[in-house]
Amino acid sequence: MRERLESDIGFYYAIGGFIIAVFVVGLAAFALINPDGVGTVELVGLSVGFFLFMLVYFIAISVQRLEGGDGI
């Protein structure tokens, strides 16, 4: 595990996973605290927007890896 985090790309993947975990925990906490606070339309919009953001994030990491810029 430490070998993966020593490279820039591995670190970026770990940060992406952490961001996803924080998003899921935040949604779960919000649903427990205020179940009627977010409607289905808002939740779908928020989730789709977050998914698109993370998709672009991971595509950027993949492009960086293909360029061979792991040691930046």
Tab-separated table of C-alpha atoms in Angstrom:
chain	number	residue	atom	x	y	z
A	1	MET	CA	0.000	0.000	0.000
A	2	ARG	CA	2.805	2.407	0.851
A	3	GLU	CA	4.382	1.871	-2.586
A	4	ARG	CA	1.170	3.022	-4.262
A	5	LEU	CA	0.965	6.185	-2.174
A	6	GLU	CA	4.590	7.119	-2.848
A	7	SER	CA	3.807	7.848	-6.498
A	8	ASP	CA	1.838	10.921	-7.518
A	9	ILE	CA	-0.759	8.920	-9.449
A	10	GLY	CA	-1.355	6.514	-6.562
A	11	PHE	CA	-1.801	9.462	-4.226
A	12	TYR	CA	-4.326	11.068	-6.603
A	13	TYR	CA	-6.307	7.810	-6.775
A	14	ALA	CA	-6.322	7.615	-2.974
A	15	ILE	CA	-7.568	11.205	-2.732
A	16	GLY	CA	-10.310	10.426	-5.274
A	17	GLY	CA	-11.433	7.440	-3.205
A	18	PHE	CA	-11.405	9.564	-0.061
A	19	ILE	CA	-13.522	12.256	-1.743
A	20	ILE	CA	-16.071	9.640	-2.808
A	21	ALA	CA	-16.179	8.239	0.739
A	22	VAL	CA	-16.717	11.715	2.213
A	23	PHE	CA	-19.533	12.369	-0.287
A	24	VAL	CA	-21.303	9.088	0.550
A	25	VAL	CA	-20.910	9.574	4.312
A	26	GLY	CA	-22.147	13.157	3.992
A	27	LEU	CA	-25.252	12.090	2.083
A	28	ALA	CA	-25.959	9.328	4.597
A	29	ALA	CA	-25.534	11.705	7.536
A	30	PHE	CA	-27.772	14.296	5.908
A	31	ALA	CA	-30.428	11.649	5.237
A	32	LEU	CA	-30.359	10.598	8.895
A	33	ILE	CA	-30.458	14.146	10.263
A	34	ASN	CA	-33.059	15.549	7.869
A	35	PRO	CA	-34.852	12.811	5.892
A	36	ASP	CA	-37.225	15.251	4.185
A	37	GLY	CA	-34.519	17.794	3.356
A	38	VAL	CA	-33.538	16.618	-0.116
A	39	GLY	CA	-36.032	15.549	-2.736
A	40	THR	CA	-35.430	12.911	-5.386
A	41	VAL	CA	-34.806	15.445	-8.147
A	42	GLU	CA	-32.215	17.319	-6.109
A	43	LEU	CA	-30.535	14.098	-4.988
A	44	VAL	CA	-30.297	12.803	-8.555
A	45	GLY	CA	-28.925	16.139	-9.770
A	46	LEU	CA	-26.369	16.272	-6.971
A	47	SER	CA	-25.288	12.676	-7.517
A	48	VAL	CA	-25.020	13.018	-11.299
A	49	GLY	CA	-23.034	16.241	-10.962
A	50	PHE	CA	-20.668	14.625	-8.463
A	51	PHE	CA	-20.319	11.550	-10.698
A	52	LEU	CA	-19.399	13.739	-13.677
A	53	PHE	CA	-16.874	15.655	-11.567
A	54	MET	CA	-15.233	12.429	-10.396
A	55	LEU	CA	-15.282	11.024	-13.935
A	56	VAL	CA	-13.352	14.037	-15.217
A	57	TYR	CA	-11.001	13.778	-12.211
A	58	PHE	CA	-10.156	10.127	-12.923
A	59	ILE	CA	-9.849	10.745	-16.678
A	60	ALA	CA	-7.358	13.520	-15.924
A	61	ILE	CA	-5.374	11.118	-13.732
A	62	SER	CA	-5.395	8.506	-16.500
A	63	VAL	CA	-4.187	11.054	-19.066
A	64	GLN	CA	-1.435	12.128	-16.691
A	65	ARG	CA	-0.408	8.481	-16.313
A	66	LEU	CA	-0.396	7.922	-20.079
A	67	GLU	CA	1.831	10.965	-20.532
A	68	GLY	CA	4.321	9.418	-18.143
A	69	GLY	CA	4.203	12.353	-15.762
A	70	ASP	CA	4.170	10.286	-12.584
A	71	GLY	CA	7.268	11.937	-11.209
A	72	ILE	CA	6.086	15.542	-11.387
